[in-house]
XYZ file of C-alpha atoms in Angstrom:
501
model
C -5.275 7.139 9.504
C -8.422 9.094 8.965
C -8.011 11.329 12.012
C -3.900 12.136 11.252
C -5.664 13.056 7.762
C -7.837 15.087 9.320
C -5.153 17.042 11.746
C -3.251 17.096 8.325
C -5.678 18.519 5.917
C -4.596 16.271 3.563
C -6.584 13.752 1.619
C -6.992 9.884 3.138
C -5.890 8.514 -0.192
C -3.469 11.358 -0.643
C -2.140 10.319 2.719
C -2.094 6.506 1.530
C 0.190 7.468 -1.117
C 2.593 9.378 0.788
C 2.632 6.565 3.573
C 2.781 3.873 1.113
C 5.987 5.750 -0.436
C 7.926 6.641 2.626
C 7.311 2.697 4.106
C 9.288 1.792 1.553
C 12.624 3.256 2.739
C 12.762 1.152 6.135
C 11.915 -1.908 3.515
C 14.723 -0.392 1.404
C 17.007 -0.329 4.383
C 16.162 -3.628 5.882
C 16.976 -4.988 2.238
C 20.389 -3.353 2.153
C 21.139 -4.773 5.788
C 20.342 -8.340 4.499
C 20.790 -8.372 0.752
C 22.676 -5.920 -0.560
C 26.493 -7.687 -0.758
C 27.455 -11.321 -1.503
C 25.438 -14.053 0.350
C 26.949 -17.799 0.065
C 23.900 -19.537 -1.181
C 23.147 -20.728 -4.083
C 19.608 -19.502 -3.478
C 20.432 -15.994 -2.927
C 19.427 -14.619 -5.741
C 15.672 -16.478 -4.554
C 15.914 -15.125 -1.310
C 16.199 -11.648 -2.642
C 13.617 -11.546 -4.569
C 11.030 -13.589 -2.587
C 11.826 -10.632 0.010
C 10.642 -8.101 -2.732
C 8.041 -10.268 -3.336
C 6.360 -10.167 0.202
C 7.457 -6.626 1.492
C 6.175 -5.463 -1.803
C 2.674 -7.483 -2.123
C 2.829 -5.862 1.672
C 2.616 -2.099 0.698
C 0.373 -3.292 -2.341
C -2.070 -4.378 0.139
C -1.616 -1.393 2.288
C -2.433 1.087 -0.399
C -4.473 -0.580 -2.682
C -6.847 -3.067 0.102
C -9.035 -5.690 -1.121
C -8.470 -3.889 -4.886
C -5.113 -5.769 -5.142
C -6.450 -8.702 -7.022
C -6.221 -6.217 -10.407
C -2.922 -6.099 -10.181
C -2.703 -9.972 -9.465
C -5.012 -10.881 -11.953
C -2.911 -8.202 -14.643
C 0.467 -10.401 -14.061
C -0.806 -13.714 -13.626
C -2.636 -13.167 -17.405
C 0.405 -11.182 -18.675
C 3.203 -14.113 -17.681
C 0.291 -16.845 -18.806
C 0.106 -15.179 -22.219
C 3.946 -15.536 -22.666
C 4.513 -18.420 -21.641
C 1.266 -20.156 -23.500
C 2.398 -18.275 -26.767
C 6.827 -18.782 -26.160
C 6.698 -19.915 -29.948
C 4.746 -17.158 -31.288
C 5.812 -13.826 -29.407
C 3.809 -11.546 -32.118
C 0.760 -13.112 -31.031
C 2.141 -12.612 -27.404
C 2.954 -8.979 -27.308
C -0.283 -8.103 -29.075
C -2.441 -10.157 -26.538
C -0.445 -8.601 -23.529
C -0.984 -5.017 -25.354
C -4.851 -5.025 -25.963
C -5.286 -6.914 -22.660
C -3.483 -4.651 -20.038
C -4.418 -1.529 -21.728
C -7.985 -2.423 -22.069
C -8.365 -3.505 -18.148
C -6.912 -0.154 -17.240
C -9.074 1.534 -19.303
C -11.827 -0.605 -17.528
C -10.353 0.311 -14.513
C -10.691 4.241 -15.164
C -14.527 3.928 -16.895
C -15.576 1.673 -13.869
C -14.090 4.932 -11.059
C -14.561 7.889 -12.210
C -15.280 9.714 -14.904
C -15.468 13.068 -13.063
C -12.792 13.983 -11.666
C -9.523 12.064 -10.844
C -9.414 9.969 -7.451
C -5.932 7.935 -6.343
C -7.232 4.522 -6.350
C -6.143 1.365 -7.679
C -5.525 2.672 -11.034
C -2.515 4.650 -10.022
C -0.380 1.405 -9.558
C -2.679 -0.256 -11.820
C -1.433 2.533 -14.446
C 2.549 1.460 -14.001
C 1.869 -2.082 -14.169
C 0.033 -1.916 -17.307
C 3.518 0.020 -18.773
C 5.436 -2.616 -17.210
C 3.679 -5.307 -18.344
C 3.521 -4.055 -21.875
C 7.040 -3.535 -22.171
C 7.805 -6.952 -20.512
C 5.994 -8.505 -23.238
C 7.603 -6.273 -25.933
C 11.376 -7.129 -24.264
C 9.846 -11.096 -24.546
C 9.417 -10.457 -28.158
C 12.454 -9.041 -28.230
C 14.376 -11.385 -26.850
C 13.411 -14.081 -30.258
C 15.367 -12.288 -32.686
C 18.139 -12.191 -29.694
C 18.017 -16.033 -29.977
C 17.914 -16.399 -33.373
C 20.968 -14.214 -33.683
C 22.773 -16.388 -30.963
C 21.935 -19.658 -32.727
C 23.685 -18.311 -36.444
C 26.272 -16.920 -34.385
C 27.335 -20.051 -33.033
C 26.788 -21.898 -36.572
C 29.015 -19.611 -38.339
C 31.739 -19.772 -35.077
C 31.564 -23.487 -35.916
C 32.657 -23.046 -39.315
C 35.147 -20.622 -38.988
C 36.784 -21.736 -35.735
C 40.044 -23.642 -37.398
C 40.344 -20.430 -39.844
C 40.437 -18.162 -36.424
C 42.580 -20.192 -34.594
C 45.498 -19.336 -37.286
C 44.576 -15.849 -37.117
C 45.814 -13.054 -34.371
C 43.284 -12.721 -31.756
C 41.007 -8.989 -32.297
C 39.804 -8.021 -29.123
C 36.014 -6.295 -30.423
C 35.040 -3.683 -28.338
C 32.087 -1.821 -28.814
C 30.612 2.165 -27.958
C 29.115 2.236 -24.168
C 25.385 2.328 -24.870
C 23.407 4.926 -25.106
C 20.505 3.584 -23.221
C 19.809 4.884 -19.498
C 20.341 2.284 -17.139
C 17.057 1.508 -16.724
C 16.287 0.126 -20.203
C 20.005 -0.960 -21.460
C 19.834 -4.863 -22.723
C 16.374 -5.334 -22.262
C 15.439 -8.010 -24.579
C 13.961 -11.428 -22.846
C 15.477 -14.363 -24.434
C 13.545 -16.905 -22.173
C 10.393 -16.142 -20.336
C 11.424 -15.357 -16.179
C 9.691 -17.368 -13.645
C 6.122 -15.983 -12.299
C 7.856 -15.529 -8.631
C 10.503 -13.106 -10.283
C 7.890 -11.465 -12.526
C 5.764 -10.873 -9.284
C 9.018 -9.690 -8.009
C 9.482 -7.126 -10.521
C 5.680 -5.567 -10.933
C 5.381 -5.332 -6.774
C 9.083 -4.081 -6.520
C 8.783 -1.617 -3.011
C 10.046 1.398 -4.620
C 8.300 1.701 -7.969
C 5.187 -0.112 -7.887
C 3.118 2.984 -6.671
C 4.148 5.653 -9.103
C 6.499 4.274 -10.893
C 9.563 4.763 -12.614
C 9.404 2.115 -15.077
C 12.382 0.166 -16.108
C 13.265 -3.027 -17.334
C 12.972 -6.448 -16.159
C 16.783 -6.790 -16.877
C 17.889 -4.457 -14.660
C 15.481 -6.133 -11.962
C 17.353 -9.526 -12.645
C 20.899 -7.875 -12.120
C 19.812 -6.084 -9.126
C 18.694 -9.012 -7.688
C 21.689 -10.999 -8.168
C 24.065 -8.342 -7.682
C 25.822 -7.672 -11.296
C 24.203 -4.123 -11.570
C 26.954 -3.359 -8.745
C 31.303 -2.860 -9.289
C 32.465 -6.516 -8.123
C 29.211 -8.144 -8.326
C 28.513 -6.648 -5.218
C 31.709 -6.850 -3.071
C 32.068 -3.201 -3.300
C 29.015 -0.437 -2.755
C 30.402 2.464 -4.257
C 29.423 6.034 -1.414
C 27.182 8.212 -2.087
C 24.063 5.897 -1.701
C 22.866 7.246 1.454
C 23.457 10.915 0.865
C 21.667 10.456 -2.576
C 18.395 8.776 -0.601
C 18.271 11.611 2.142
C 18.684 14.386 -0.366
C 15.192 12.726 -2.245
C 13.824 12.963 1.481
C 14.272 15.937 2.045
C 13.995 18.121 -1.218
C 10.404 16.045 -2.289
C 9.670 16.897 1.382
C 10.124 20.456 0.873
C 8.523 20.206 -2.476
C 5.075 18.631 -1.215
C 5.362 21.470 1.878
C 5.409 24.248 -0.395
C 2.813 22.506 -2.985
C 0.351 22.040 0.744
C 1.190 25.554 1.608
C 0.824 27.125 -1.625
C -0.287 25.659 -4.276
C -3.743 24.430 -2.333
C -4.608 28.137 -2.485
C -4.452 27.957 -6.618
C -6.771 25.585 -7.965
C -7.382 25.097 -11.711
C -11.151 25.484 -10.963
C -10.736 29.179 -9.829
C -10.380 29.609 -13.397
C -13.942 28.265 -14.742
C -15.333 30.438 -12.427
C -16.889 34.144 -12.661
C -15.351 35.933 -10.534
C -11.844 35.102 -12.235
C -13.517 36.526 -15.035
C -13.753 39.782 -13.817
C -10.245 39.897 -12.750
C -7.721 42.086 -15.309
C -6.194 39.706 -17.953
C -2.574 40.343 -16.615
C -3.756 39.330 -12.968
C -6.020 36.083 -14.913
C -2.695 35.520 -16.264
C -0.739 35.857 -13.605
C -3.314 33.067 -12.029
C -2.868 30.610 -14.294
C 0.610 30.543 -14.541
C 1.356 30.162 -10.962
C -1.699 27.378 -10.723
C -0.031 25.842 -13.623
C 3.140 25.521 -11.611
C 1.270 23.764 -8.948
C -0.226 21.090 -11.101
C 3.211 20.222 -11.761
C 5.086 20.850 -8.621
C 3.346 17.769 -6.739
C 4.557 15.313 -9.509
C 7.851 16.248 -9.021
C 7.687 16.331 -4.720
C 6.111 12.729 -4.997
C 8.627 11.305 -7.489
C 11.615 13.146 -6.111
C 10.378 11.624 -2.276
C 9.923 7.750 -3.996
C 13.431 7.661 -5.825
C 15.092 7.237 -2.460
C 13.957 4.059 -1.272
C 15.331 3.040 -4.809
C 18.680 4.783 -4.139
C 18.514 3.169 -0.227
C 18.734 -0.626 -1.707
C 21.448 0.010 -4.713
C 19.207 -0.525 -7.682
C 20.153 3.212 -9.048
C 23.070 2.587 -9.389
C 24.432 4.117 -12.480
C 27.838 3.674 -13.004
C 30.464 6.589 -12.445
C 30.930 10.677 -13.536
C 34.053 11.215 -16.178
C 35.349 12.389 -12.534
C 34.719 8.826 -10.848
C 32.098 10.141 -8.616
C 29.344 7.607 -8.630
C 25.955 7.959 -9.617
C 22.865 7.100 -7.725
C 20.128 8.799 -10.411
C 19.563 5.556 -12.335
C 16.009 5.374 -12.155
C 15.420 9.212 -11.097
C 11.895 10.175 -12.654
C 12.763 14.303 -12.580
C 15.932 15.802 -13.082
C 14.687 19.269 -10.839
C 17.361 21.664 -11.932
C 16.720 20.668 -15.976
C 13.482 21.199 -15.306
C 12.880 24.239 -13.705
C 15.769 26.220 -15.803
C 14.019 24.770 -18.807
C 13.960 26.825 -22.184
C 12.650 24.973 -24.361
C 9.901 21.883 -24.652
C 12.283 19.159 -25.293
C 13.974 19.933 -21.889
C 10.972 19.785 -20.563
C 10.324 16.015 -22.401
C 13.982 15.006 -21.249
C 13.859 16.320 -17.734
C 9.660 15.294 -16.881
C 8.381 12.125 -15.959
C 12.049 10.770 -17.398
C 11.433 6.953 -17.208
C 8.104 7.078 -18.682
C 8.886 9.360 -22.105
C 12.026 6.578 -21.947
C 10.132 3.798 -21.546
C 7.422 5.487 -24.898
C 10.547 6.292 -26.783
C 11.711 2.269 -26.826
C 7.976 1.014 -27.077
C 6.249 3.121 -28.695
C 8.089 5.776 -30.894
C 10.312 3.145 -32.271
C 7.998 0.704 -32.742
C 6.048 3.229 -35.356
C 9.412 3.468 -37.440
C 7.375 1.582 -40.602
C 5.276 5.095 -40.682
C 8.451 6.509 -42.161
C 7.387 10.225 -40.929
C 8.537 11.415 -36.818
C 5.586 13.603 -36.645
C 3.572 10.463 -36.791
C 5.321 8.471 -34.244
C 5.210 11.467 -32.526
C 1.176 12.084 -32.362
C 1.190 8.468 -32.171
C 3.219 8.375 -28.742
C 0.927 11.300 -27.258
C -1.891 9.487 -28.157
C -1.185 6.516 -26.245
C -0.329 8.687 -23.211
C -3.044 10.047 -23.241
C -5.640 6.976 -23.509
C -2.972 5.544 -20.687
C -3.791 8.440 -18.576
C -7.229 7.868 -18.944
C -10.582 8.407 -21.013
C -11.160 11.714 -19.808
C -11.098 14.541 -22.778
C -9.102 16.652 -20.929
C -5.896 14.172 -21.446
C -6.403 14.138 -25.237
C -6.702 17.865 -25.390
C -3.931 18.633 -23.068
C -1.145 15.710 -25.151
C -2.611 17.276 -28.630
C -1.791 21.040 -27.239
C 1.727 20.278 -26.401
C 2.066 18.632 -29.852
C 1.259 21.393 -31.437
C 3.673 23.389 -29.275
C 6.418 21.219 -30.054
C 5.608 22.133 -33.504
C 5.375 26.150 -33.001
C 8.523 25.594 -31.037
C 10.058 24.216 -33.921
C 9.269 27.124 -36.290
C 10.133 30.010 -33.594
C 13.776 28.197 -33.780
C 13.510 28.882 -37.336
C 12.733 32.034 -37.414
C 14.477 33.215 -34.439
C 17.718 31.757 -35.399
C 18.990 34.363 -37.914
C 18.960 36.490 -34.681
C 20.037 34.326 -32.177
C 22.431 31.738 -33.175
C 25.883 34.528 -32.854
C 24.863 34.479 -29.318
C 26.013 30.962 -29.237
C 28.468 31.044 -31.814
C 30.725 33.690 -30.972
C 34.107 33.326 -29.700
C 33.298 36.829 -28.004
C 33.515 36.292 -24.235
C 32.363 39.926 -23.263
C 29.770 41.141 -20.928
C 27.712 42.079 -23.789
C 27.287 39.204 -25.345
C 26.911 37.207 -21.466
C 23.970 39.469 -21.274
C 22.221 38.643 -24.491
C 22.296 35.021 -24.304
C 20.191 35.408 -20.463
C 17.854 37.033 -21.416
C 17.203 35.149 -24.502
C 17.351 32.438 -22.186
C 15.048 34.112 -19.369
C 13.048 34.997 -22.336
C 12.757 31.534 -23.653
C 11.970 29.833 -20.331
C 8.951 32.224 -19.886
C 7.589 30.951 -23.529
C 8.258 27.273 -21.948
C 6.478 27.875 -18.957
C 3.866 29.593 -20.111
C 3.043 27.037 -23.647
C 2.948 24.482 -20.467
C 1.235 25.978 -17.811
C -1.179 27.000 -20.526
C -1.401 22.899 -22.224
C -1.954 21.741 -18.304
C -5.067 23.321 -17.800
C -7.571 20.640 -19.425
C -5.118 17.918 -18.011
C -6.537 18.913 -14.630
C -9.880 20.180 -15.583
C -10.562 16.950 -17.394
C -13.708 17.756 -19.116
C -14.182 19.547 -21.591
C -16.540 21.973 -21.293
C -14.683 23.240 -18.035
C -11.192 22.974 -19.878
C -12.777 25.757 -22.449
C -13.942 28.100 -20.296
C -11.112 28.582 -18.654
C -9.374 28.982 -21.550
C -11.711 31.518 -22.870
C -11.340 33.557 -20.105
C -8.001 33.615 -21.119
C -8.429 34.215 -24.511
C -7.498 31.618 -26.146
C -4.333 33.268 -25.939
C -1.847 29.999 -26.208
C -4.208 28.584 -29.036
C -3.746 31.922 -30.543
C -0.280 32.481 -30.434
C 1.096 29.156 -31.356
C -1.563 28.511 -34.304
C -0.229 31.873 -35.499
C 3.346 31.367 -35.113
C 2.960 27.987 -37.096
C 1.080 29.526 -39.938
C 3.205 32.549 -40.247
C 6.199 29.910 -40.786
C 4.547 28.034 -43.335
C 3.963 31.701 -45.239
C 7.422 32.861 -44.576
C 9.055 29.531 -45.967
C 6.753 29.647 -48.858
C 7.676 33.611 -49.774
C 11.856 32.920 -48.453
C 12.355 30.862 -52.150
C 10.977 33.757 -54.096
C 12.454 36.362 -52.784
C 15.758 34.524 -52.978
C 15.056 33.816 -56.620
C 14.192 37.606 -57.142
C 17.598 38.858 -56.009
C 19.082 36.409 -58.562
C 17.571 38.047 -61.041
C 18.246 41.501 -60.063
């Protein structure tokens, strides 16, 4: 491979990656072929996933080499923790916790701590989230039993008082949940073949997305599909080339472009001598690029996962069905995005899910969001790894979220008819784009701005760049905080002094 990277210009591990990722739709196909319908065995479901198993441990050792054993060594201590502690699940979930986070940390500190290199951290990385939230669903899955075991008690009580009753059918509201993490909790521990199964799946060990081990086990025995898998609903294929082909285009234009816009350029001198509007123009277009490869790479793995049927995600009001179950970038959310929060729902989608279920609600006890909010950047942060940069990048775009917060407040005495109105003219159609063009440059720019010591890493680098810009983003957003804290302070007074007038 070292000469095609060559002839390429790309990377050897860079080319790893995007070998590793497009292996895994023949795999995906094959599995269709043999898998994906009703087989009459009662070992089917065995077959399926020792199939996983191998193809997957296959690309593992492909990418990763000798450097596999981490991950081994991650599950086989992960599962062993469970099952030693079944009777004690606190004790469980904390052991798993400290223990995979703290050998990916390892991992990082033991690699690099210069610059960022795709090793055997990058899977390593997704296992650890996997892992965690395996043992968290284990935990889970106590109160799950506990609930079952009173539930049948009470039935047993009640069943001759129900049985002169009229039968209630109780339906309840379609969950909210994406498909990926709906019913997650783990009443009994799963065997260490399906667990293996699960973390060396072929289409999400690399780079993810993350979802549960629930929707692993009805993949794998076919209830994720209508009919338990007598019926693939269409759109499958169409769904896997379209990931082909768009995170093909995506990863041209990043090797075409983007390569000629590095984030260093901006620590240097002679970027300081440029004009501030051409320094500006710079960084947003090199943040763009920082971001445009994550979304070629996770648009080009989704469809190996839409190729074997495990996106599957039910049906459109319309009955068209849906193949985006475990899509990790929605790209037209994302690049119309005009605000932060579309950003957070349309970036990276399975990970903020998976943080929002472990993480965010797990720091409910705080009582205050803001908390469980810092508290979920933090940990994304220290998962991405113990380079500054991460920490000052995740506690920029908090504060963001924050200035974004009061510019709605202050903007909205101005804005909100826009929306309101039942005025359909052109007028109107013309003041709600450009306060949305307007809106999606503030985005863009608060990001591209945030990204800068996520690439840089260290941070020394990380603040001259910024200083050749200014400080501009600092600037603006500390200002546009403080300036809402004064204007809700004075709004109360000057209320009261027009009562009194």
């Amino acid at each position: 491979m070292e000469s095609l990277s060559v002839a390429l210009g790309v990377p050897l591990p860079t080319l790893k990656l995007l070998g590793t990722i497009v292996l895994a739709y023949p795999v995906a196909f094959l599995y269709r072929f043999l898998f994906l319908h009703p087989i009459n065995s009662p070992k089917a479901e065995s077959q399926r996933n020792l199939y996983i198993v191998l193809t997957g441990l296959g690309l593992s050792l492909f990418f990763s080499g000798r450097d596999i054993i981490h991950s081994f060594i991650t599950i086989s201590v992960t599962w062993g923790t469970c099952y030693v502690f079944n009777r004690q699940r606190g004790v469980a979930v904390i052991l798993c916790f400290l223990f995979n986070l703290g050998y990916l940390l390892g991992g990082y500190y033991s690699n690099s701590l210069e610059v960022y290199d795709i090793t055997w951290t990058m899977p390593q990385c997704i296992l650890c989230l996997r892992m965690i939230g395996m043992a968290w669903d284990f935990y889970d899955g106590r109160q799950v039993h506990k609930e079952r075991i009173t539930s049948v008690t009470e039935s047993n009580k009640s069943q001759a008082e129900s049985e002169a009753k009229p039968a209630v059918q109780v339906t309840r509201p379609p969950s909210k949940a994406p498909v990926s993490f709906t019913n997650t909790a783990l009443v009994t521990l799963p065997s260490f073949l399906e667990v293996l199964g699960y973390s060396y799946f072929f289409g999400a060990f690399l780079i993810g997305p993350q979802f549960s081990f629930t929707l692993y086990k009805r993949f794998i025995n076919l209830e994720h599909l209508p009919k338990n898998g007598h019926f693939i609903p269409h759109g499958s294929y169409t769904r896997a080339l379209r990931c082909l082909a768009v995170g093909a285009f995506y990863l041209a234009i990043q090797q075409l472009i983007g390569a000629h816009y590095p984030v260093s350029y901006m620590t240097t001198e002679e970027f300081g001598e440029l004009s501030f509007l051409r320094r500006f123009i710079y960084m947003w277009i090199s943040g763009k690029f920082v971001l445009n490869k994550y979304l070629g790479v996770w648009t080009l793995n989704e469809g190996s996962g839409a190729l074997c049927g495990i996106s599957f995600n039910e049906y459109t009001a319309t009955g068209t069905p849906r193949w985006d179950g475990l899509a990790n970038v929605d790209l037209f959310k994302y690049e119309t995005a005009t605000s932060l929060s579309n950003i957070i729902a349309s970036f990276n989608m399975n990970t903020n899910n998976w943080s929002k279920l472990y993480i965010f609600k797990r720091m409910r006890f705080m009582g205050n969001k803001h908390i469980s909010t810092f508290a979920t950047l933090f940990f994304l942060a220290i998962w991405h790894g113990v380079h500054i940069g991460y920490f000052v990048c995740f506690a920029t775009e908090f504060i963001d979220m924050m200035a974004e917060q009061a510019g709605s407040r202050i903007m909205a005495p101005y804005v909100n008819w826009m929306y309101t109105t039942d005025e359909k003219s052109a007028k109107v159609w013309a003041y709600r784009k450009a306060h949305q063009l307007f809106t999606w440059f503030l985005t863009t720019t608060a990001l591209y701005y945030a990204i800068i010591p996520f690439e840089l890493l260290q941070l020394k680098a990380s603040l001259v760049a910024w200083k050749q810009l200014y400080f501009f983003g600092t600037i603006a957003v500390l200002g546009l905080i403080v300036f809402d804290m004064v204007r809700a302070q004075l709004t109360p007074k000057k209320r009261r002094a027009q009562k009194m007038e």
